[in-house]
Short mmCIF file of C-alpha atoms in Angstrom, two decimals:
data_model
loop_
_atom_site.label_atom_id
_atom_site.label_comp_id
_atom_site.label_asym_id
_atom_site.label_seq_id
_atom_site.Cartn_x
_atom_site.Cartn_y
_atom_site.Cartn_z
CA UNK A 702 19.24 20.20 -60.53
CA UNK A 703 22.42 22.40 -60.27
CA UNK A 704 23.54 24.59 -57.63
CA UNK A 705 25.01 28.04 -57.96
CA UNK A 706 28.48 26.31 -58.02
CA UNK A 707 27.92 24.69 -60.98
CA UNK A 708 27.59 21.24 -59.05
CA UNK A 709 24.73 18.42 -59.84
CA UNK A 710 22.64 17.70 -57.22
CA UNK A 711 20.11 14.69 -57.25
CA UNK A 712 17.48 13.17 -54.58
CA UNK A 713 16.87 9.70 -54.97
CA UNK A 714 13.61 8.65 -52.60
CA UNK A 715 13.90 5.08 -53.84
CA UNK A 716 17.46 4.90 -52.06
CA UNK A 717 16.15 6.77 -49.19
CA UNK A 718 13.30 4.63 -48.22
CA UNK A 719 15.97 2.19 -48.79
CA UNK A 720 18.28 3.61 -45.96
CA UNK A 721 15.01 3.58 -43.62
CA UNK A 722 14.44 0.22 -44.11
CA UNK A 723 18.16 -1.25 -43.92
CA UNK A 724 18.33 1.28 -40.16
CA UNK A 725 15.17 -0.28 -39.65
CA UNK A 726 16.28 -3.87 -39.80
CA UNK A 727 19.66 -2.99 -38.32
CA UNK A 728 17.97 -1.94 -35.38
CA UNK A 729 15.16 -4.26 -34.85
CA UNK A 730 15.80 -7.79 -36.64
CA UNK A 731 18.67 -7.73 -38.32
CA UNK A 732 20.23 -10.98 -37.76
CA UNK A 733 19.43 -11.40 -34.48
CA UNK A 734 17.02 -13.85 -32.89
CA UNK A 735 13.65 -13.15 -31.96
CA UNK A 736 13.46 -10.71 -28.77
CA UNK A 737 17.11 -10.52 -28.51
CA UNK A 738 19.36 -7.28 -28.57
CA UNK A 739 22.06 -6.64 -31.01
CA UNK A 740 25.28 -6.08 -29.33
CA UNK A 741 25.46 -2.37 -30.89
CA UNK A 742 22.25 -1.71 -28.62
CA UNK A 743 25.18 -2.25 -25.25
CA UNK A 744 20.91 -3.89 -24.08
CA UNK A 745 21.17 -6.97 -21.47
CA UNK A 746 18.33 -7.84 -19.65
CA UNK A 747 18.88 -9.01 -16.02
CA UNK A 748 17.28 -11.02 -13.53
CA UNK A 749 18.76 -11.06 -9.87
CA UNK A 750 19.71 -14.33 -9.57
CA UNK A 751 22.24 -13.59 -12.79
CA UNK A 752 23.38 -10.36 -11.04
CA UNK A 753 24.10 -11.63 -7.39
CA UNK A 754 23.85 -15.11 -7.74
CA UNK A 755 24.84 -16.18 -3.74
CA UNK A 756 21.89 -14.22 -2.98
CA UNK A 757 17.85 -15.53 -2.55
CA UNK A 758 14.90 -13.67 -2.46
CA UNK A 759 14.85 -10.28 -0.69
CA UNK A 760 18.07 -10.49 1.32
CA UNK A 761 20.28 -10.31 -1.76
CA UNK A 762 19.34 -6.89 -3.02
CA UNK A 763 19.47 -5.66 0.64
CA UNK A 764 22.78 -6.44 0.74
CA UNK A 765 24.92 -6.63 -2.09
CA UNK A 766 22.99 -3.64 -4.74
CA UNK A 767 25.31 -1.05 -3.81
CA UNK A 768 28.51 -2.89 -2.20
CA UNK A 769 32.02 -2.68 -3.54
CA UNK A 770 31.44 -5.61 -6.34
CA UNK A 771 28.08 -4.39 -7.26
CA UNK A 772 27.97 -4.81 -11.13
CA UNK A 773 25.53 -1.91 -10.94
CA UNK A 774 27.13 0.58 -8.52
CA UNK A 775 29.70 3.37 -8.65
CA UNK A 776 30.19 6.26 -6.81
CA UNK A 777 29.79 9.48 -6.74
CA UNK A 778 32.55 11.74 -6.94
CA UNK A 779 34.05 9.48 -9.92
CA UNK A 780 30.95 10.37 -11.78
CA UNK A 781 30.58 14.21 -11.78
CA UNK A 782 34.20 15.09 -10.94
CA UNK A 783 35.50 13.35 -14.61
CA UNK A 784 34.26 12.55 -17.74
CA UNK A 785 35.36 9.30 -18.10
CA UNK A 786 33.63 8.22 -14.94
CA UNK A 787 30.55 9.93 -16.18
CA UNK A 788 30.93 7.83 -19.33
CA UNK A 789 31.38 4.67 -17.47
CA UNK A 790 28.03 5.05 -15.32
CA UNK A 791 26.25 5.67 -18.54
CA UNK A 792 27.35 2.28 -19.68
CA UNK A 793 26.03 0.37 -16.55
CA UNK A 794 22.87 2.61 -17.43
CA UNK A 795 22.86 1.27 -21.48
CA UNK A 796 23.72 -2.39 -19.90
CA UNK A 797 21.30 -2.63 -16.96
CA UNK A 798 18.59 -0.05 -17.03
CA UNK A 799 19.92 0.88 -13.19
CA UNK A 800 22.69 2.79 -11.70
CA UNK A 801 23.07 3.24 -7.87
CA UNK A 802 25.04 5.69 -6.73
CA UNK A 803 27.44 5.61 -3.76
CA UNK A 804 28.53 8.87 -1.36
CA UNK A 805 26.44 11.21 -2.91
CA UNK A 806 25.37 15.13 -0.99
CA UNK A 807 21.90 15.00 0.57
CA UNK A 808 21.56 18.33 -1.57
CA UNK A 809 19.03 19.15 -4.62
CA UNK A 810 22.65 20.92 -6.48
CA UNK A 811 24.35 17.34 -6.37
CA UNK A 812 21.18 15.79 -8.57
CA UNK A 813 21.62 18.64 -10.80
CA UNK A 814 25.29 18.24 -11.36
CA UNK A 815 24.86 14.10 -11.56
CA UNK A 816 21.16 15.28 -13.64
CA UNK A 817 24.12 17.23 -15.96
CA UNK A 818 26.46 15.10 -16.60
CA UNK A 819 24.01 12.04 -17.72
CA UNK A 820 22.50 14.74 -19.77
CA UNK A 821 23.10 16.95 -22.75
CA UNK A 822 26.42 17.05 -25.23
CA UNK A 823 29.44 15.55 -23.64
CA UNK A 824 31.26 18.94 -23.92
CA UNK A 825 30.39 20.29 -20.68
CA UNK A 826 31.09 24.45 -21.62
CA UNK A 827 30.46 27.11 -18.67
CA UNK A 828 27.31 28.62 -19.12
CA UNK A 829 25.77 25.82 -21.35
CA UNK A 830 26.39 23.05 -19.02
CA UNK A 831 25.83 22.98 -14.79
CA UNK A 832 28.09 20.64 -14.18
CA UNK A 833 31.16 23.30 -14.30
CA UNK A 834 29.87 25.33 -11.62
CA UNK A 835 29.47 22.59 -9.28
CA UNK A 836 33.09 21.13 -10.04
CA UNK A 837 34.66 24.41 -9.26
CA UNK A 838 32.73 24.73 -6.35
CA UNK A 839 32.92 21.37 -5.10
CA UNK A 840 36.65 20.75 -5.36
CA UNK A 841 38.23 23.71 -6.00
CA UNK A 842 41.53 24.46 -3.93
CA UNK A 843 40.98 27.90 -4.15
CA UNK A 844 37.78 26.81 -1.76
CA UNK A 845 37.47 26.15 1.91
CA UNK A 846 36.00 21.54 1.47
CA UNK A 847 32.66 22.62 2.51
CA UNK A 848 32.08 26.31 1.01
CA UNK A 849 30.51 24.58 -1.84
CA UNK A 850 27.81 23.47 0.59
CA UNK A 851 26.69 27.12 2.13
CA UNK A 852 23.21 28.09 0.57
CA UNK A 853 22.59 25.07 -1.01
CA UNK A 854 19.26 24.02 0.09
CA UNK A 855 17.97 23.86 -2.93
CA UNK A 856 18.70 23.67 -7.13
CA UNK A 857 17.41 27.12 -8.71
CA UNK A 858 18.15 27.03 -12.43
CA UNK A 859 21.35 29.70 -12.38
CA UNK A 860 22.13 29.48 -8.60
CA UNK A 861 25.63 29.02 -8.92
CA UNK A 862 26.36 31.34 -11.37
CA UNK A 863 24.81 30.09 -14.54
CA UNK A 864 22.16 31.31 -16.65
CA UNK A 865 19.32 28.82 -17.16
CA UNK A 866 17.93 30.01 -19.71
CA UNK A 867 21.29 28.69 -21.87
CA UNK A 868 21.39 25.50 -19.99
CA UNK A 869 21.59 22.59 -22.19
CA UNK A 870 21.69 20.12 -19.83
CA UNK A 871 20.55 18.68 -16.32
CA UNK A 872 16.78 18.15 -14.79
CA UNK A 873 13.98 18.10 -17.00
CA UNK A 874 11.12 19.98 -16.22
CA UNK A 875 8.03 18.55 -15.58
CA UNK A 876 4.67 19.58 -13.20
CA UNK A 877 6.57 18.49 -10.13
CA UNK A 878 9.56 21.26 -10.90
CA UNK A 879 12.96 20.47 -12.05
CA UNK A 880 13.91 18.55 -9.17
CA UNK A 881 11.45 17.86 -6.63
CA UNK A 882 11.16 16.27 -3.08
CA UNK A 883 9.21 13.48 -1.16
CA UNK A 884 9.21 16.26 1.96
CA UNK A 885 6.35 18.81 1.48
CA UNK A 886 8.32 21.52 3.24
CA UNK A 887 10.88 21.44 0.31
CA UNK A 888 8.74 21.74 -2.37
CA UNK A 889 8.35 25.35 -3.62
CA UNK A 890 4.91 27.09 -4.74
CA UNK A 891 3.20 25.87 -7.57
CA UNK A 892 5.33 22.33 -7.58
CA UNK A 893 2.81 19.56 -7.86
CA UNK A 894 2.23 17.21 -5.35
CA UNK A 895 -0.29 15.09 -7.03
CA UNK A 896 1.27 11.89 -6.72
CA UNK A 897 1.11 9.00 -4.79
CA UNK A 898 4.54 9.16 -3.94
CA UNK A 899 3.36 11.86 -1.14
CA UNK A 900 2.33 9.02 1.27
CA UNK A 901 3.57 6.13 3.14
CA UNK A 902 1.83 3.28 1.57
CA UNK A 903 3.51 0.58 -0.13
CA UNK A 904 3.75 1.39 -4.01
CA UNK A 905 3.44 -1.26 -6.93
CA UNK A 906 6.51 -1.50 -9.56
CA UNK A 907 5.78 0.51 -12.40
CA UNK A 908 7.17 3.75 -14.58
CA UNK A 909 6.97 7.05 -14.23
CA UNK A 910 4.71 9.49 -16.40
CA UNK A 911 2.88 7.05 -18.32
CA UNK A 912 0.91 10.48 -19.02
CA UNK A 913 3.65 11.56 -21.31
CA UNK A 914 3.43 10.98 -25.22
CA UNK A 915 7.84 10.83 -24.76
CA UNK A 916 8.40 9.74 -20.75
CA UNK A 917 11.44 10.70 -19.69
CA UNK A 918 14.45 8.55 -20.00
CA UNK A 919 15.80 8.52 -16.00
CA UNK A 920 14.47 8.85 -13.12
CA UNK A 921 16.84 9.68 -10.25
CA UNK A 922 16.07 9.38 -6.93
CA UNK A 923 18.38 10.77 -3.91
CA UNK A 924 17.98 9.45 -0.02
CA UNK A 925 18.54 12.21 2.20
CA UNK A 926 16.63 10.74 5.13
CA UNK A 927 14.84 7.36 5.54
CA UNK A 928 12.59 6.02 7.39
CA UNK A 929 12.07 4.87 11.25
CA UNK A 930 10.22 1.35 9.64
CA UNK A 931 10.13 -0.12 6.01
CA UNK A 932 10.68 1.71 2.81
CA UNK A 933 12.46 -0.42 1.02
CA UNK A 934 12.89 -0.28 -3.11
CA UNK A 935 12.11 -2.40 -5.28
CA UNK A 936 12.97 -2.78 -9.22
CA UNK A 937 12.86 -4.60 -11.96
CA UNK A 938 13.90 -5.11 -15.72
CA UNK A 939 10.93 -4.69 -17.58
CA UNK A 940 12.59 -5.57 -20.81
CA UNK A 941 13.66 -8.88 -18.78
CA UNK A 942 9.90 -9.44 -17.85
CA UNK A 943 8.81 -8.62 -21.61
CA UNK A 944 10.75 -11.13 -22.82
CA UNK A 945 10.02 -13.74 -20.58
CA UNK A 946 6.56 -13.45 -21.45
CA UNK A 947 7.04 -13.18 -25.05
CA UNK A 948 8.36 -17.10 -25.00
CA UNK A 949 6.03 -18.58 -21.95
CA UNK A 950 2.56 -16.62 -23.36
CA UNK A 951 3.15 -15.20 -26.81
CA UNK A 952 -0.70 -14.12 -26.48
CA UNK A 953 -0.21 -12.24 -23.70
CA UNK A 954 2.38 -10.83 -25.10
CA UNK A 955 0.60 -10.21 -28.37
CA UNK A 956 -2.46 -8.27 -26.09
CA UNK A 957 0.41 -5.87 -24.77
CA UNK A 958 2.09 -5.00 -27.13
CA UNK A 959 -0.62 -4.01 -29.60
CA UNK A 960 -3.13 -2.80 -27.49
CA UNK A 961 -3.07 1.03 -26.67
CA UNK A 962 -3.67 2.49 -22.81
CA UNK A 963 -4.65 5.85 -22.15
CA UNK A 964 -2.48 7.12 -18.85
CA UNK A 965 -3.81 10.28 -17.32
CA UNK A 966 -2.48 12.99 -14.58
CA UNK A 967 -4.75 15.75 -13.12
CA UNK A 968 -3.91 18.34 -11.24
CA UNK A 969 -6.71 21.02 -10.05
CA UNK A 970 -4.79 23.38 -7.66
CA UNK A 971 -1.54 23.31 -9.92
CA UNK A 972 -3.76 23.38 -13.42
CA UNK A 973 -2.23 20.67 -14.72
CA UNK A 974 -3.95 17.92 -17.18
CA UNK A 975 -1.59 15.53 -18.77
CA UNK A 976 -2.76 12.33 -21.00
CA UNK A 977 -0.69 10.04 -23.27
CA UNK A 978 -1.52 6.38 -24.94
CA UNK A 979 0.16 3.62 -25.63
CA UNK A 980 0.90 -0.26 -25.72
CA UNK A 981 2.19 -1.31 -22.28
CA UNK A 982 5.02 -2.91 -23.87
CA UNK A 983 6.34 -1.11 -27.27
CA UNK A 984 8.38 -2.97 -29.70
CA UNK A 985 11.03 -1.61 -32.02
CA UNK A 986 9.39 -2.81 -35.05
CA UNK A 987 6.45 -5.49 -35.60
CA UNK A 988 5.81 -7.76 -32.43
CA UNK A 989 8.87 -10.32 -33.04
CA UNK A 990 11.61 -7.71 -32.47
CA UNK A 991 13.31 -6.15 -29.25
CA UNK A 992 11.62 -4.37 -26.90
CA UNK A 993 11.68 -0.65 -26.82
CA UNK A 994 9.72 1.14 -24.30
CA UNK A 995 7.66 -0.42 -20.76
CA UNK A 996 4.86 1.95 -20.09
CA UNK A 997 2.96 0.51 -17.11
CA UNK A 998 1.64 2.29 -14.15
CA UNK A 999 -1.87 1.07 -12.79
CA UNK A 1000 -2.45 4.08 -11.02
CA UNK A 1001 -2.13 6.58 -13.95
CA UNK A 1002 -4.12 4.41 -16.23
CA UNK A 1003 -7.52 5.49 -16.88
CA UNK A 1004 -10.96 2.63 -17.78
CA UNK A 1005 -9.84 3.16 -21.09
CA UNK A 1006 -11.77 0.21 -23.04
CA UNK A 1007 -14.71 0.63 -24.48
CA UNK A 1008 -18.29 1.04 -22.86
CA UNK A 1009 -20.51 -1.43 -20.62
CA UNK A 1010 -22.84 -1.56 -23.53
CA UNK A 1011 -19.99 -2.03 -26.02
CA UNK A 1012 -17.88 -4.18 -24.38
CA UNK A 1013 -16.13 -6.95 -26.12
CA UNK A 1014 -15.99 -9.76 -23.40
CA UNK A 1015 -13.29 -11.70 -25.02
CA UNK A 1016 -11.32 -8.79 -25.18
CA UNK A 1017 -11.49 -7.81 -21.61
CA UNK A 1018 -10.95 -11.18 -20.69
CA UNK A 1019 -7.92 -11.83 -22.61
CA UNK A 1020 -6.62 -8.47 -21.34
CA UNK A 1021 -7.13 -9.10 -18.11
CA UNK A 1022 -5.52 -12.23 -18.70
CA UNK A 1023 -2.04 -10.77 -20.10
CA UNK A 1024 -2.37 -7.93 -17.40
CA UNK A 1025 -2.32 -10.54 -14.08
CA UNK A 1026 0.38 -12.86 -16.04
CA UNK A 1027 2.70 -9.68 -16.33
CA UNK A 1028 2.20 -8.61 -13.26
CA UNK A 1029 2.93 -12.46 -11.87
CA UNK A 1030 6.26 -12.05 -13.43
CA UNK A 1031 6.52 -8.49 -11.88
CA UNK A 1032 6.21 -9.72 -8.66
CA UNK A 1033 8.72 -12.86 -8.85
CA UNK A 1034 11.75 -12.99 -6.83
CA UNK A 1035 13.62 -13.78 -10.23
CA UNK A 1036 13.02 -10.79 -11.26
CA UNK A 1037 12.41 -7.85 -7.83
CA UNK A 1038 15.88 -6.34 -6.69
CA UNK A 1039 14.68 -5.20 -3.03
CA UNK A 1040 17.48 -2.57 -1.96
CA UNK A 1041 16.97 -0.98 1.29
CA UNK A 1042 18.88 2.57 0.72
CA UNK A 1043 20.14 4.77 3.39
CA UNK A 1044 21.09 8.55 3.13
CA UNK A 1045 24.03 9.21 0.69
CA UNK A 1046 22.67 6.69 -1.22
CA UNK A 1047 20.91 7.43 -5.08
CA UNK A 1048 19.61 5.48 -8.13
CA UNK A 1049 19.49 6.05 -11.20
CA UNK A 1050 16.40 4.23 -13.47
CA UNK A 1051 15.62 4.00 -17.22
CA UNK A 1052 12.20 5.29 -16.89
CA UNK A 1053 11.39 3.35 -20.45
CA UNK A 1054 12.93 0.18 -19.39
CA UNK A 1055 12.96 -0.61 -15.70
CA UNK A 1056 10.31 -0.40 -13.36
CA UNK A 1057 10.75 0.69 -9.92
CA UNK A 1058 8.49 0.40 -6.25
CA UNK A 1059 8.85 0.57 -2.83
CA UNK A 1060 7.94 -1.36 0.27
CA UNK A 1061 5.15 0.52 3.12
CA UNK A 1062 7.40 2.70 5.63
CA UNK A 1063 6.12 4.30 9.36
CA UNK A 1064 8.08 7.59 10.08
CA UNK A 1065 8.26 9.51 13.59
CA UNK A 1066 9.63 12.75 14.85
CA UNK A 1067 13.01 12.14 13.64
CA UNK A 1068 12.97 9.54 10.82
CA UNK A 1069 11.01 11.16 8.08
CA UNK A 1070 12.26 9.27 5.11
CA UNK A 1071 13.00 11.78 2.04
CA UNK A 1072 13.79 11.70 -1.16
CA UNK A 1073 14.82 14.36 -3.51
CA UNK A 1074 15.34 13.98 -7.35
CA UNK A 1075 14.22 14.87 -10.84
CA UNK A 1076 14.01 13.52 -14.70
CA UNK A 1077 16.31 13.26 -17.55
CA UNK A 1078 14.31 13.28 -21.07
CA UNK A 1079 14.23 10.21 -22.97
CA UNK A 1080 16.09 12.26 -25.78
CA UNK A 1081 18.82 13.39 -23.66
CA UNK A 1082 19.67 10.39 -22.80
CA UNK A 1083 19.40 8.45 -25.98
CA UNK A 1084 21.99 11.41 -27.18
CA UNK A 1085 24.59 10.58 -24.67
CA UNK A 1086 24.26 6.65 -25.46
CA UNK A 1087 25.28 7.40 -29.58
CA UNK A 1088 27.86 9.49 -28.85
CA UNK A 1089 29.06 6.80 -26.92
CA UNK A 1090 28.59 4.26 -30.03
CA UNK A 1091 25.29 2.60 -29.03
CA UNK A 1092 22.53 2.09 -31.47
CA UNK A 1093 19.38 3.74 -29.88
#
């Protein structure tokens, strides 16, 4: 056909299906051995004797996670004050999966502005952006050092001057708000609360909002206060895990990567009702190629197989099977980082990839232990990562 111009134009669906396929292959088996990551993806998969190899069992992760030579720590104020330190935490994110964070506020604004600045374009514009706001406040010399602090107990969309409703970046928002505390008391009306998170028990490794067709991308979490006893975190590389299984039980690997969950939240004072399926762990093409997405979370997911009087016995078995070998693996040293966190103290998670957990904690009068934080979407954060040059 021709255009007003005078100019041929032409659609060729052979060549385009083509281009799918090549992108396909590029990103999935192109050259690469099987369960491996091409090194556009910036993917390495991690076990904690490779990251802190003078360390054994828990102790290592207690002590070394967030010191000075911590391949997976930076701080701060390099992070949200510049862009290139911004750009440099989301490459330990791209690499590892995890990114603690050293010195940061005990306020909900400093997630925001750290929420901003993995988020969104990389042109951080006033108005569009939150992370402006917070700079100028933070470190401007016009400023007395802590005037940025006054009335900040808690992130409101346009607090510091911007308008949220032409924010382009920062917290997601989800049932539990845009960013959301472990304390009841700072939780505002209508926030849920349905979540075992609310409660000092001891909390298997898994991700976040398996209830969500997309889950987000990161989950940040922020120690303001810890606990008297206990409360330690725990996390692991799921894609690590994947692919460990992959070569020592290809079956169970097969059974969970093919077989589709159902993951369920409900919510009856809030009026929430959230459901979302899929294979526990989600490949980037057919079963052979890299791992894409970990979605496990025993507590969200529902009896989702079939009926007492239609039950396939081999099929339960098997799955049950492939469920207790995963979560073996879960639950090796080779694999747990156990990081006991104090107050300045945050991390950073890929949501899709890494699983995180947390040790049983007692509390008292004036060791309450919490945690504030929130959620970057999955396509937020796959957004920063190509503009950066990774293949996502």
């Amino acid at each position: 056909c021709s255009w007003s111009d005078g100019l041929p134009s032409s659609h060729d669906p052979v060549a385009t299906v083509e281009e799918v396929r090549r992108r396909l292959h590029l990103a999935g088996r192109g050259g690469f051995t099987e369960g491996t990551y091409p090194a556009s993806s910036g993917v390495v998969p991690w076990t904690v004797p490779e990251l802190f190899p003078e360390t054994e069992g828990d102790g290592g992760g207690l002590r070394t996670a967030l010191s000075p030579a911590s391949p997976l720590a930076r701080d701060f104020d390099d992070i949200v004050r510049h862009d290139a330190g911004a750009h440099g935490a989301l490459r330990v994110l791209r690499r590892y999966g995890l990114l603690f964070v050293r010195g940061t506020p005990g306020t909900s604004d400093a997630v925001a502005a750290f929420a901003s600045a993995m988020s969104g374009g990389t042109a951080k514009f006033e108005g569009g952006s939150y992370l402006p706001s917070y700079r100028r406040r933070r470190w401007s010399s016009s400023l007395p050092s802590e005037d940025w602090k006054v009335g900040d107990a808690g992130y409101r969309g346009g607090m510091l001057g911007d308008d949220e409703w032409t924010l382009t970046d920062g917290p997601m928002k989800t049932l539990y708000g845009q960013i959301w505390s472990t304390d009841p008391f700072g939780m505002a009306g209508g926030q849920s609360m349905a979540d075992s998170a609310y409660s000092c028990d001891s909390l298997p490794v898994h991700t976040d909002m398996t209830y969500y067709p997309n889950p987000p991308g990161l989950q940040i979490f922020n120690v303001v206060s810890t606990a008297s006893q206990g409360g330690e975190s725990v996390f692991v590389d799921g894609f690590a895990v994947a692919e460990r299984l992959r070569l020592s039980n290809p079956k169970a690997f097969q059974t969970l990567s093919t077989l589709r969950r159902t993951y369920r939240c409900t919510d009856w004072e809030t009026g929430w009702s959230l459901e979302a399926s899929g294979p526990v762990i989600e490949c980037a093409g057919g079963t052979d190629s890299p791992v894409r997405r970990i979605r496990h979370n025993d507590l969200d997911r529902l009896p989702d197989l079939l009926l007492e009087e239609e039950v396939d016995h081999d099929l339960y078995a098997e799955v049950e099977r492939a469920h207790a070998e995963l979560n073996r693996l879960l639950g090796s040293d080779e694999y747990r980082l156990v990081v006991r966190m104090k107050a300045g103290d945050m991390v950073a998670v890929a949501n899709q990839r890494c699983l995180h957990g947390r040790h049983s904690f007692k509390i008292d009068a004036y060791n309450r232990r919490t945690v504030n934080g929130c959620y970057v979407s999955q396509v937020d954060l796959d957004s920063r990562f190509r503009m950066l040059g990774y293949w996502c």
